mmCIF file of C-alpha atoms in Angstrom:
data_model
loop_
_atom_site.group_PDB
_atom_site.id
_atom_site.type_symbol
_atom_site.label_atom_id
_atom_site.label_comp_id
_atom_site.label_asym_id
_atom_site.label_seq_id
_atom_site.Cartn_x
_atom_site.Cartn_y
_atom_site.Cartn_z
ATOM 1 C CA MET A 15 22.939 -7.823 -1.021
ATOM 2 C CA ASN A 16 22.124 -5.202 1.555
ATOM 3 C CA HIS A 17 19.293 -6.126 3.861
ATOM 4 C CA ARG A 18 18.203 -4.080 6.825
ATOM 5 C CA VAL A 19 16.595 -5.952 9.686
ATOM 6 C CA GLN A 20 13.444 -4.390 11.042
ATOM 7 C CA SER A 21 13.445 -3.104 14.610
ATOM 8 C CA SER A 22 11.189 -4.653 17.205
ATOM 9 C CA PRO A 23 7.593 -3.394 17.502
ATOM 10 C CA ALA A 24 8.456 -1.672 20.768
ATOM 11 C CA GLN A 25 11.040 0.424 18.954
ATOM 12 C CA THR A 26 9.058 1.139 15.800
ATOM 13 C CA GLY A 27 5.538 1.391 17.198
ATOM 14 C CA ALA A 28 4.525 -1.172 14.578
ATOM 15 C CA LEU A 29 0.832 -1.292 13.717
ATOM 16 C CA VAL A 30 1.295 -4.359 11.507
ATOM 17 C CA GLU A 31 3.790 -7.157 12.168
ATOM 18 C CA MET A 32 4.380 -9.878 9.605
ATOM 19 C CA ARG A 33 6.486 -12.898 10.508
ATOM 20 C CA GLY A 34 7.539 -15.766 8.267
ATOM 21 C CA LEU A 35 4.895 -15.209 5.583
ATOM 22 C CA ILE A 36 4.892 -17.967 2.980
ATOM 23 C CA LYS A 37 2.353 -18.165 0.178
ATOM 24 C CA ARG A 38 2.346 -20.508 -2.795
ATOM 25 C CA PHE A 39 0.041 -20.666 -5.774
ATOM 26 C CA GLY A 40 0.483 -24.180 -7.077
ATOM 27 C CA HIS A 41 4.226 -24.750 -7.496
ATOM 28 C CA ARG A 42 4.967 -21.028 -7.544
ATOM 29 C CA SER A 43 6.213 -19.438 -4.329
ATOM 30 C CA VAL A 44 4.943 -15.853 -4.205
ATOM 31 C CA LEU A 45 6.013 -14.964 -0.653
ATOM 32 C CA GLN A 46 9.076 -16.711 0.739
ATOM 33 C CA GLY A 47 9.489 -15.987 4.439
ATOM 34 C CA ILE A 48 8.526 -12.310 4.711
ATOM 35 C CA ASP A 49 9.373 -10.564 8.006
ATOM 36 C CA LEU A 50 8.206 -6.944 8.021
ATOM 37 C CA ASP A 51 6.843 -4.287 10.373
ATOM 38 C CA ILE A 52 4.680 -1.364 9.272
ATOM 39 C CA PRO A 53 5.130 1.491 11.771
ATOM 40 C CA ARG A 54 2.493 4.003 12.738
ATOM 41 C CA GLY A 55 3.023 7.538 11.470
ATOM 42 C CA SER A 56 5.073 6.448 8.468
ATOM 43 C CA VAL A 57 4.840 6.006 4.712
ATOM 44 C CA THR A 58 6.323 2.695 3.553
ATOM 45 C CA ALA A 59 6.972 2.236 -0.158
ATOM 46 C CA ILE A 60 6.885 -1.388 -1.321
ATOM 47 C CA ILE A 61 8.794 -1.635 -4.570
ATOM 48 C CA GLY A 62 9.684 -4.502 -6.857
ATOM 49 C CA PRO A 63 9.344 -5.795 -10.403
ATOM 50 C CA ASN A 64 6.113 -7.352 -11.640
ATOM 51 C CA GLY A 65 5.591 -10.697 -9.938
ATOM 52 C CA ALA A 66 7.717 -9.772 -6.918
ATOM 53 C CA GLY A 67 4.841 -10.407 -4.485
ATOM 54 C CA LYS A 68 3.663 -6.854 -3.785
ATOM 55 C CA THR A 69 -0.043 -7.478 -4.385
ATOM 56 C CA THR A 70 -0.022 -10.713 -2.387
ATOM 57 C CA LEU A 71 1.721 -8.947 0.485
ATOM 58 C CA ASN A 72 -0.967 -6.241 0.502
ATOM 59 C CA LYS A 73 -3.710 -8.849 0.398
ATOM 60 C CA SER A 74 -2.046 -10.627 3.321
ATOM 61 C CA MET A 75 -2.426 -7.452 5.392
ATOM 62 C CA LEU A 76 -6.061 -7.246 4.293
ATOM 63 C CA GLY A 77 -6.687 -10.870 5.232
ATOM 64 C CA LEU A 78 -7.686 -11.699 1.649
ATOM 65 C CA VAL A 79 -5.254 -14.584 1.097
ATOM 66 C CA ARG A 80 -4.859 -17.795 3.059
ATOM 67 C CA LEU A 81 -1.189 -18.038 3.962
ATOM 68 C CA ASP A 82 0.615 -21.355 3.835
ATOM 69 C CA SER A 83 2.695 -20.302 6.832
ATOM 70 C CA GLY A 84 3.403 -17.277 9.000
ATOM 71 C CA VAL A 85 1.425 -14.778 11.022
ATOM 72 C CA VAL A 86 0.082 -11.266 10.520
ATOM 73 C CA ARG A 87 -0.565 -9.229 13.657
ATOM 74 C CA PHE A 88 -2.593 -6.046 13.594
ATOM 75 C CA ASP A 89 -2.110 -3.798 16.616
ATOM 76 C CA GLY A 90 -0.618 -6.750 18.499
ATOM 77 C CA GLN A 91 -3.447 -9.205 17.750
ATOM 78 C CA ASP A 92 -3.250 -12.198 15.428
ATOM 79 C CA ALA A 93 -5.294 -11.200 12.378
ATOM 80 C CA ALA A 94 -5.976 -14.782 11.203
ATOM 81 C CA GLY A 95 -9.694 -15.427 11.042
ATOM 82 C CA GLU A 96 -10.510 -11.946 12.295
ATOM 83 C CA ILE A 97 -12.733 -9.508 10.439
ATOM 84 C CA ALA A 98 -13.177 -6.548 12.768
ATOM 85 C CA TYR A 99 -9.653 -5.178 12.233
ATOM 86 C CA ARG A 100 -10.388 -4.649 8.536
ATOM 87 C CA SER A 101 -12.652 -1.743 9.469
ATOM 88 C CA ARG A 102 -9.479 0.090 10.474
ATOM 89 C CA ILE A 103 -7.959 -0.263 6.995
ATOM 90 C CA GLY A 104 -8.467 1.998 3.991
ATOM 91 C CA TYR A 105 -7.724 0.243 0.705
ATOM 92 C CA MET A 106 -7.229 1.907 -2.666
ATOM 93 C CA PRO A 107 -6.811 -0.751 -5.375
ATOM 94 C CA GLN A 108 -5.070 0.093 -8.617
ATOM 95 C CA THR A 109 -8.231 -0.394 -10.676
ATOM 96 C CA PRO A 110 -11.467 0.641 -8.957
ATOM 97 C CA ARG A 111 -14.421 -1.550 -9.913
ATOM 98 C CA TYR A 112 -17.966 -0.560 -9.006
ATOM 99 C CA PRO A 113 -21.301 -1.805 -10.354
ATOM 100 C CA ASP A 114 -22.076 0.262 -13.432
ATOM 101 C CA ALA A 115 -25.545 1.097 -12.157
ATOM 102 C CA PHE A 116 -24.095 2.629 -8.971
ATOM 103 C CA SER A 117 -23.387 6.320 -8.815
ATOM 104 C CA ALA A 118 -20.354 7.712 -7.017
ATOM 105 C CA GLY A 119 -22.687 8.745 -4.209
ATOM 106 C CA ASP A 120 -24.089 5.192 -4.018
ATOM 107 C CA VAL A 121 -20.591 3.822 -3.548
ATOM 108 C CA LEU A 122 -19.803 6.157 -0.651
ATOM 109 C CA GLN A 123 -23.244 5.663 0.918
ATOM 110 C CA LEU A 124 -22.913 1.884 0.717
ATOM 111 C CA LEU A 125 -19.652 2.108 2.657
ATOM 112 C CA ARG A 126 -21.329 4.318 5.263
ATOM 113 C CA ASP A 127 -24.197 1.837 5.584
ATOM 114 C CA PHE A 128 -21.745 -1.004 6.185
ATOM 115 C CA ARG A 129 -20.008 0.938 8.951
ATOM 116 C CA GLY A 130 -23.186 2.222 10.595
ATOM 117 C CA PRO A 131 -24.305 5.708 11.664
ATOM 118 C CA SER A 132 -21.790 5.953 14.515
ATOM 119 C CA ALA A 133 -18.736 5.647 12.235
ATOM 120 C CA GLU A 134 -16.634 8.801 12.105
ATOM 121 C CA THR A 135 -16.080 9.959 8.538
ATOM 122 C CA ASP A 136 -13.657 12.255 6.745
ATOM 123 C CA ASP A 137 -15.191 13.953 3.701
ATOM 124 C CA GLU A 138 -12.235 16.228 3.025
ATOM 125 C CA LEU A 139 -11.301 14.533 -0.249
ATOM 126 C CA VAL A 140 -14.912 14.634 -1.478
ATOM 127 C CA THR A 141 -14.692 18.413 -1.239
ATOM 128 C CA ALA A 142 -11.060 18.789 -2.321
ATOM 129 C CA PHE A 143 -11.627 16.609 -5.405
ATOM 130 C CA GLN A 144 -14.834 18.522 -6.251
ATOM 131 C CA LEU A 145 -16.773 15.266 -6.262
ATOM 132 C CA ARG A 146 -20.139 16.577 -5.083
ATOM 133 C CA PRO A 147 -21.365 17.424 -8.624
ATOM 134 C CA LEU A 148 -20.427 13.850 -9.617
ATOM 135 C CA LEU A 149 -22.176 12.011 -6.781
ATOM 136 C CA ALA A 150 -25.312 11.385 -8.852
ATOM 137 C CA VAL A 151 -23.410 10.282 -11.961
ATOM 138 C CA PRO A 152 -23.404 6.502 -12.729
ATOM 139 C CA ALA A 153 -19.970 4.937 -12.378
ATOM 140 C CA ARG A 154 -20.045 3.835 -16.022
ATOM 141 C CA ALA A 155 -20.199 7.490 -17.078
ATOM 142 C CA LEU A 156 -17.175 8.576 -15.043
ATOM 143 C CA SER A 157 -13.751 8.977 -16.597
ATOM 144 C CA GLY A 158 -10.821 6.950 -15.296
ATOM 145 C CA GLY A 159 -9.510 9.938 -13.372
ATOM 146 C CA GLN A 160 -12.937 10.617 -11.832
ATOM 147 C CA ARG A 161 -13.235 7.006 -10.734
ATOM 148 C CA GLN A 162 -9.784 7.233 -9.201
ATOM 149 C CA ARG A 163 -10.835 10.294 -7.196
ATOM 150 C CA VAL A 164 -13.882 8.417 -5.890
ATOM 151 C CA ASN A 165 -11.584 5.502 -5.093
ATOM 152 C CA ALA A 166 -9.282 7.750 -3.056
ATOM 153 C CA ALA A 167 -12.145 9.425 -1.202
ATOM 154 C CA ALA A 168 -13.504 5.982 -0.276
ATOM 155 C CA ALA A 169 -10.116 4.788 1.035
ATOM 156 C CA PHE A 170 -9.756 7.770 3.390
ATOM 157 C CA LEU A 171 -13.435 7.988 4.317
ATOM 158 C CA PHE A 172 -13.336 6.362 7.752
ATOM 159 C CA ARG A 173 -10.099 7.797 9.114
ATOM 160 C CA PRO A 174 -8.230 4.473 8.855
ATOM 161 C CA ASP A 175 -5.278 3.475 11.002
ATOM 162 C CA LEU A 176 -3.707 1.688 8.006
ATOM 163 C CA LEU A 177 -3.872 2.836 4.384
ATOM 164 C CA LEU A 178 -2.936 0.485 1.539
ATOM 165 C CA LEU A 179 -2.581 2.485 -1.671
ATOM 166 C CA ASP A 180 -1.863 0.728 -4.968
ATOM 167 C CA GLU A 181 -0.731 3.137 -7.728
ATOM 168 C CA PRO A 182 -2.761 5.895 -6.016
ATOM 169 C CA THR A 183 -2.132 8.721 -8.504
ATOM 170 C CA ALA A 184 -2.689 6.645 -11.659
ATOM 171 C CA GLY A 185 -5.029 8.607 -13.919
ATOM 172 C CA LEU A 186 -5.045 11.718 -11.731
ATOM 173 C CA ASP A 187 -4.208 15.127 -13.164
ATOM 174 C CA PRO A 188 -1.411 17.124 -11.478
ATOM 175 C CA LEU A 189 -3.860 19.124 -9.334
ATOM 176 C CA ALA A 190 -5.686 16.059 -8.006
ATOM 177 C CA SER A 191 -2.373 14.248 -7.544
ATOM 178 C CA GLY A 192 -1.083 17.118 -5.406
ATOM 179 C CA VAL A 193 -4.259 17.096 -3.303
ATOM 180 C CA LEU A 194 -3.888 13.372 -2.664
ATOM 181 C CA LYS A 195 -0.201 13.669 -1.753
ATOM 182 C CA ASP A 196 -0.986 16.437 0.737
ATOM 183 C CA LYS A 197 -3.669 14.234 2.285
ATOM 184 C CA ILE A 198 -1.232 11.315 2.590
ATOM 185 C CA ARG A 199 1.256 13.568 4.399
ATOM 186 C CA ALA A 200 -1.489 14.843 6.720
ATOM 187 C CA VAL A 201 -2.701 11.396 7.803
ATOM 188 C CA ARG A 202 0.887 10.225 8.285
ATOM 189 C CA SER A 203 1.468 13.189 10.617
ATOM 190 C CA ALA A 204 -1.687 12.180 12.494
ATOM 191 C CA GLY A 205 -0.253 8.696 13.136
ATOM 192 C CA CYS A 206 -1.656 6.657 10.253
ATOM 193 C CA ALA A 207 0.490 3.873 8.811
ATOM 194 C CA VAL A 208 0.570 4.238 5.023
ATOM 195 C CA VAL A 209 1.761 1.603 2.557
ATOM 196 C CA ILE A 210 2.168 2.609 -1.098
ATOM 197 C CA THR A 211 2.989 0.470 -4.103
ATOM 198 C CA SER A 212 3.754 2.462 -7.232
ATOM 199 C CA HIS A 213 5.936 2.383 -10.320
ATOM 200 C CA ILE A 214 6.332 6.166 -10.172
ATOM 201 C CA LEU A 215 9.529 6.268 -8.141
ATOM 202 C CA SER A 216 9.856 10.065 -8.158
ATOM 203 C CA GLU A 217 6.466 10.180 -6.458
ATOM 204 C CA LEU A 218 7.531 7.654 -3.840
ATOM 205 C CA GLN A 219 10.657 9.675 -3.152
ATOM 206 C CA GLU A 220 8.405 12.641 -2.313
ATOM 207 C CA LEU A 221 6.305 10.659 0.143
ATOM 208 C CA ALA A 222 8.139 7.664 1.587
ATOM 209 C CA ASP A 223 9.994 7.466 4.888
ATOM 210 C CA ARG A 224 10.840 3.805 4.397
ATOM 211 C CA VAL A 225 11.500 1.547 1.420
ATOM 212 C CA VAL A 226 10.985 -2.203 1.078
ATOM 213 C CA PHE A 227 12.403 -3.792 -2.070
ATOM 214 C CA LEU A 228 10.860 -7.141 -2.980
ATOM 215 C CA HIS A 229 12.313 -9.564 -5.493
ATOM 216 C CA GLU A 230 10.914 -13.032 -6.198
ATOM 217 C CA GLY A 231 8.921 -13.075 -2.988
ATOM 218 C CA ARG A 232 11.776 -12.078 -0.683
ATOM 219 C CA ILE A 233 12.763 -8.804 0.937
ATOM 220 C CA HIS A 234 16.144 -7.844 -0.474
ATOM 221 C CA TRP A 235 16.320 -4.430 1.179
ATOM 222 C CA SER A 236 14.338 -2.739 3.928
ATOM 223 C CA GLY A 237 15.093 0.503 5.729
ATOM 224 C CA SER A 238 14.786 4.267 5.608
ATOM 225 C CA LEU A 239 14.848 6.131 2.320
ATOM 226 C CA SER A 240 17.885 8.118 3.435
ATOM 227 C CA ALA A 241 19.755 4.911 4.302
ATOM 228 C CA LEU A 242 18.924 3.421 0.919
ATOM 229 C CA LEU A 243 20.291 6.456 -0.933
ATOM 230 C CA THR A 244 23.434 6.334 1.206
ATOM 231 C CA ASP A 245 23.982 2.580 0.822
ATOM 232 C CA THR A 246 23.569 2.680 -2.957
ATOM 233 C CA ASP A 247 25.443 5.972 -3.374
ATOM 234 C CA ALA A 248 22.440 7.298 -5.321
ATOM 235 C CA THR A 249 20.823 10.718 -5.469
ATOM 236 C CA THR A 250 17.379 9.492 -6.525
ATOM 237 C CA LEU A 251 15.156 6.583 -5.575
ATOM 238 C CA GLU A 252 15.032 5.548 -9.237
ATOM 239 C CA ARG A 253 18.803 5.081 -9.377
ATOM 240 C CA ALA A 254 18.855 3.370 -5.977
ATOM 241 C CA ILE A 255 16.237 0.834 -7.060
ATOM 242 C CA ALA A 256 18.062 0.255 -10.350
ATOM 243 C CA HIS A 257 21.166 -0.540 -8.277
ATOM 244 C CA LEU A 258 19.220 -3.027 -6.123
ATOM 245 C CA MET A 259 17.690 -4.678 -9.181
ATOM 246 C CA MET A 260 21.104 -5.100 -10.749
ATOM 247 C CA GLN A 261 22.413 -6.680 -7.545
ATOM 248 C CA SER A 262 19.390 -8.995 -7.412
ATOM 249 C CA HIS A 263 19.913 -10.148 -10.990
ATOM 250 C CA GLU A 264 23.615 -10.744 -10.375
ATOM 251 C CA GLN A 265 22.882 -12.707 -7.227
ATOM 252 C CA HIS A 266 20.314 -14.804 -9.072
ATOM 253 C CA SER A 267 22.623 -15.487 -12.025
ATOM 254 C CA HIS A 268 25.390 -16.682 -9.695
ATOM 255 C CA ALA A 269 23.106 -18.875 -7.587
ATOM 256 C CA PRO A 270 23.689 -22.646 -7.861
ATOM 257 C CA ALA A 271 21.279 -24.442 -10.157
#
Protein backbone atom coordinates (compact mmCIF):
# COMPACT_ATOMS: atom_id res chain seq x y z
CA MET A 1 0.00 0.00 0.00
CA ASN A 2 1.35 3.39 -0.94
CA HIS A 3 1.71 5.77 1.95
CA ARG A 4 3.28 9.18 1.72
CA VAL A 5 4.90 10.53 4.86
CA GLN A 6 4.03 14.10 5.68
CA SER A 7 6.80 16.70 5.63
CA SER A 8 7.79 18.50 8.79
CA PRO A 9 5.85 21.63 9.81
CA ALA A 10 8.81 23.79 8.87
CA GLN A 11 8.59 22.51 5.31
CA THR A 12 4.81 22.55 4.94
CA GLY A 13 3.91 25.59 7.02
CA ALA A 14 1.48 23.35 8.90
CA LEU A 15 -1.32 25.13 10.75
CA VAL A 16 -2.52 21.88 12.34
CA GLU A 17 -0.26 19.01 13.40
CA MET A 18 -1.72 15.71 14.55
CA ARG A 19 0.54 13.08 16.07
CA GLY A 20 -0.38 9.57 17.17
CA LEU A 21 -4.13 10.16 17.42
CA ILE A 22 -5.95 7.19 18.91
CA LYS A 23 -9.66 7.21 19.67
CA ARG A 24 -11.84 4.29 20.73
CA PHE A 25 -15.56 4.10 21.28
CA GLY A 26 -15.99 1.07 23.49
CA HIS A 27 -14.14 -1.80 21.81
CA ARG A 28 -14.15 -0.07 18.43
CA SER A 29 -10.99 1.75 17.37
CA VAL A 30 -12.00 4.73 15.23
CA LEU A 31 -8.59 6.42 14.92
CA GLN A 32 -5.53 4.20 15.04
CA GLY A 33 -2.36 6.27 15.25
CA ILE A 34 -3.08 9.19 12.91
CA ASP A 35 -0.10 11.39 11.97
CA LEU A 36 -1.14 14.28 9.72
CA ASP A 37 -0.29 17.91 8.98
CA ILE A 38 -2.73 20.42 7.52
CA PRO A 39 -0.75 23.12 5.68
CA ARG A 40 -1.74 26.75 5.37
CA GLY A 41 -2.84 27.87 1.92
CA SER A 42 -4.00 24.42 0.86
CA VAL A 43 -7.15 22.37 0.31
CA THR A 44 -6.89 18.89 1.84
CA ALA A 45 -9.49 16.31 0.84
CA ILE A 46 -10.10 13.62 3.45
CA ILE A 47 -11.63 10.62 1.73
CA GLY A 48 -12.67 7.19 2.91
CA PRO A 49 -15.61 4.82 3.16
CA ASN A 50 -18.30 5.26 5.80
CA GLY A 51 -16.85 4.46 9.21
CA ALA A 52 -13.28 5.24 8.15
CA GLY A 53 -12.87 7.89 10.87
CA LYS A 54 -13.35 11.10 8.87
CA THR A 55 -15.89 12.71 11.20
CA THR A 56 -13.91 11.80 14.31
CA LEU A 57 -10.76 13.24 12.75
CA ASN A 58 -12.57 16.52 12.05
CA LYS A 59 -13.94 16.62 15.58
CA SER A 60 -10.42 16.03 16.90
CA MET A 61 -9.29 19.21 15.14
CA LEU A 62 -12.29 21.02 16.64
CA GLY A 63 -11.49 19.73 20.12
CA LEU A 64 -14.89 18.02 20.34
CA VAL A 65 -13.64 14.52 21.17
CA ARG A 66 -11.47 13.37 24.05
CA LEU A 67 -8.62 11.41 22.51
CA ASP A 68 -7.34 8.26 24.15
CA SER A 69 -3.82 9.13 23.00
CA GLY A 70 -1.98 11.61 20.81
CA VAL A 71 -1.73 15.35 20.43
CA VAL A 72 -3.28 18.02 18.22
CA ARG A 73 -1.31 21.24 17.81
CA PHE A 74 -2.86 24.36 16.35
CA ASP A 75 -0.37 26.94 15.12
CA GLY A 76 2.33 25.23 17.19
CA GLN A 77 0.37 25.13 20.46
CA ASP A 78 -1.09 22.04 22.11
CA ALA A 79 -4.84 22.34 21.58
CA ALA A 80 -5.80 20.03 24.48
CA GLY A 81 -7.99 21.86 26.96
CA GLU A 82 -7.81 25.08 24.96
CA ILE A 83 -10.85 26.96 23.71
CA ALA A 84 -9.52 30.19 22.23
CA TYR A 85 -8.09 28.55 19.09
CA ARG A 86 -11.58 27.42 18.06
CA SER A 87 -12.42 31.03 17.22
CA ARG A 88 -9.99 30.67 14.32
CA ILE A 89 -11.92 27.74 12.84
CA GLY A 90 -14.90 27.86 10.49
CA TYR A 91 -16.96 24.67 10.59
CA MET A 92 -19.60 23.63 8.07
CA PRO A 93 -21.28 20.40 9.23
CA GLN A 94 -23.02 18.16 6.73
CA THR A 95 -26.45 18.77 8.26
CA PRO A 96 -27.00 22.27 9.65
CA ARG A 97 -29.23 22.31 12.73
CA TYR A 98 -30.62 25.56 14.10
CA PRO A 99 -33.49 26.19 16.52
CA ASP A 100 -36.66 26.32 14.45
CA ALA A 101 -37.69 29.62 16.01
CA PHE A 102 -34.44 31.27 14.87
CA SER A 103 -34.30 33.10 11.59
CA ALA A 104 -31.26 32.98 9.34
CA GLY A 105 -30.41 36.47 10.54
CA ASP A 106 -30.68 35.33 14.18
CA VAL A 107 -28.15 32.59 13.52
CA LEU A 108 -25.59 34.97 12.02
CA GLN A 109 -26.23 37.61 14.70
CA LEU A 110 -25.79 35.06 17.48
CA LEU A 111 -22.38 34.16 16.07
CA ARG A 112 -21.45 37.85 15.92
CA ASP A 113 -22.56 38.32 19.54
CA PHE A 114 -20.37 35.42 20.64
CA ARG A 115 -17.33 36.91 18.91
CA GLY A 116 -17.94 40.49 20.05
CA PRO A 117 -18.09 43.80 18.17
CA SER A 118 -14.36 43.85 17.40
CA ALA A 119 -14.44 40.61 15.37
CA GLU A 120 -13.68 41.12 11.69
CA THR A 121 -16.39 39.64 9.50
CA ASP A 122 -16.72 38.59 5.87
CA ASP A 123 -20.25 38.99 4.51
CA GLU A 124 -19.36 38.16 0.92
CA LEU A 125 -21.31 34.90 0.87
CA VAL A 126 -24.38 36.56 2.41
CA THR A 127 -24.47 38.80 -0.66
CA ALA A 128 -23.32 36.22 -3.21
CA PHE A 129 -25.92 33.69 -2.01
CA GLN A 130 -28.64 36.38 -2.04
CA LEU A 131 -29.41 35.64 1.60
CA ARG A 132 -30.51 39.11 2.69
CA PRO A 133 -34.18 38.56 1.71
CA LEU A 134 -34.07 35.34 3.78
CA LEU A 135 -32.56 36.78 6.96
CA ALA A 136 -35.97 37.29 8.59
CA VAL A 137 -37.30 33.86 7.59
CA PRO A 138 -37.52 31.22 10.39
CA ALA A 139 -35.10 28.34 9.88
CA ARG A 140 -38.00 25.86 9.80
CA ALA A 141 -39.33 27.59 6.69
CA LEU A 142 -36.07 27.41 4.75
CA SER A 143 -35.42 24.73 2.15
CA GLY A 144 -32.47 22.38 2.54
CA GLY A 145 -30.48 24.33 -0.02
CA GLN A 146 -31.25 27.65 1.71
CA ARG A 147 -30.14 26.24 5.05
CA GLN A 148 -26.95 25.03 3.42
CA ARG A 149 -26.25 28.53 2.10
CA VAL A 150 -26.72 29.97 5.60
CA ASN A 151 -24.45 27.22 6.90
CA ALA A 152 -21.72 28.17 4.42
CA ALA A 153 -22.02 31.89 5.14
CA ALA A 154 -21.67 31.16 8.87
CA ALA A 155 -18.54 29.02 8.35
CA PHE A 156 -16.74 31.78 6.42
CA LEU A 157 -18.11 34.66 8.49
CA PHE A 158 -15.08 35.40 10.67
CA ARG A 159 -12.28 34.94 8.15
CA PRO A 160 -11.07 31.68 9.72
CA ASP A 161 -7.53 30.35 9.51
CA LEU A 162 -8.88 26.78 9.26
CA LEU A 163 -12.04 25.71 7.45
CA LEU A 164 -13.57 22.28 8.04
CA LEU A 165 -16.20 21.60 5.38
CA ASP A 166 -18.29 18.42 5.49
CA GLU A 167 -20.14 17.74 2.21
CA PRO A 168 -20.21 21.52 1.57
CA THR A 169 -22.18 21.53 -1.70
CA ALA A 170 -24.84 19.03 -0.61
CA GLY A 171 -28.22 20.48 -1.52
CA LEU A 172 -26.79 23.47 -3.40
CA ASP A 173 -27.84 24.24 -6.95
CA PRO A 174 -25.09 24.56 -9.59
CA LEU A 175 -24.95 28.37 -9.28
CA ALA A 176 -24.58 28.35 -5.49
CA SER A 177 -22.12 25.46 -5.71
CA GLY A 178 -19.95 27.47 -8.11
CA VAL A 179 -20.05 30.50 -5.80
CA LEU A 180 -18.92 28.38 -2.86
CA LYS A 181 -16.11 26.74 -4.84
CA ASP A 182 -14.82 30.15 -5.94
CA LYS A 183 -14.86 31.29 -2.31
CA ILE A 184 -12.91 28.20 -1.22
CA ARG A 185 -10.26 28.93 -3.86
CA ALA A 186 -10.07 32.58 -2.76
CA VAL A 187 -9.51 31.83 0.93
CA ARG A 188 -6.95 29.16 0.06
CA SER A 189 -5.03 31.76 -1.98
CA ALA A 190 -5.20 34.08 1.04
CA GLY A 191 -3.48 31.44 3.22
CA CYS A 192 -6.41 29.62 4.81
CA ALA A 193 -6.06 25.90 5.48
CA VAL A 194 -9.14 24.12 4.11
CA VAL A 195 -10.18 20.55 4.89
CA ILE A 196 -13.04 19.03 2.87
CA THR A 197 -14.78 15.71 3.31
CA SER A 198 -17.11 14.82 0.46
CA HIS A 199 -18.37 11.84 -1.50
CA ILE A 200 -18.43 13.92 -4.68
CA LEU A 201 -14.96 13.04 -5.94
CA SER A 202 -15.20 15.09 -9.14
CA GLU A 203 -15.76 18.13 -6.94
CA LEU A 204 -12.75 17.31 -4.79
CA GLN A 205 -10.62 16.92 -7.89
CA GLU A 206 -11.54 20.51 -8.81
CA LEU A 207 -10.53 21.89 -5.43
CA ALA A 208 -7.98 19.72 -3.64
CA ASP A 209 -4.22 20.14 -3.58
CA ARG A 210 -3.74 17.19 -1.26
CA VAL A 211 -5.55 13.91 -0.63
CA VAL A 212 -5.72 11.82 2.55
CA PHE A 213 -7.30 8.38 2.19
CA LEU A 214 -8.56 6.88 5.44
CA HIS A 215 -9.52 3.25 5.90
CA GLU A 216 -10.52 1.69 9.22
CA GLY A 217 -9.04 4.55 11.21
CA ARG A 218 -5.64 4.55 9.50
CA ILE A 219 -4.11 6.72 6.81
CA HIS A 220 -3.43 4.48 3.83
CA TRP A 221 -2.35 7.24 1.47
CA SER A 222 -1.42 10.89 1.94
CA GLY A 223 0.12 13.27 -0.55
CA SER A 224 -0.55 15.64 -3.42
CA LEU A 225 -3.39 15.03 -5.84
CA SER A 226 -0.97 14.90 -8.75
CA ALA A 227 1.15 12.28 -6.97
CA LEU A 228 -1.92 10.17 -6.26
CA LEU A 229 -2.97 10.18 -9.92
CA THR A 230 0.58 9.26 -10.93
CA ASP A 231 0.98 6.49 -8.34
CA THR A 232 -2.34 4.87 -9.23
CA ASP A 233 -1.97 5.45 -12.98
CA ALA A 234 -5.41 7.10 -12.95
CA THR A 235 -6.82 10.06 -14.84
CA THR A 236 -9.51 10.93 -12.30
CA LEU A 237 -9.69 11.06 -8.52
CA GLU A 238 -12.64 8.64 -8.63
CA ARG A 239 -10.55 5.96 -10.33
CA ALA A 240 -7.57 6.65 -8.07
CA ILE A 241 -9.67 6.21 -4.93
CA ALA A 242 -11.24 3.05 -6.35
CA HIS A 243 -7.70 1.71 -6.83
CA LEU A 244 -6.79 2.54 -3.21
CA MET A 245 -9.98 0.94 -1.90
CA MET A 246 -9.26 -2.23 -3.84
CA GLN A 247 -5.73 -2.34 -2.41
CA SER A 248 -7.10 -1.77 1.10
CA HIS A 249 -9.59 -4.62 0.76
CA GLU A 250 -6.92 -6.95 -0.59
CA GLN A 251 -4.56 -6.05 2.23
CA HIS A 252 -7.30 -6.65 4.78
CA SER A 253 -8.32 -10.00 3.27
CA HIS A 254 -4.71 -11.23 3.36
CA ALA A 255 -4.06 -10.04 6.92
CA PRO A 256 -3.55 -12.79 9.53
CA ALA A 257 -6.60 -13.54 11.64
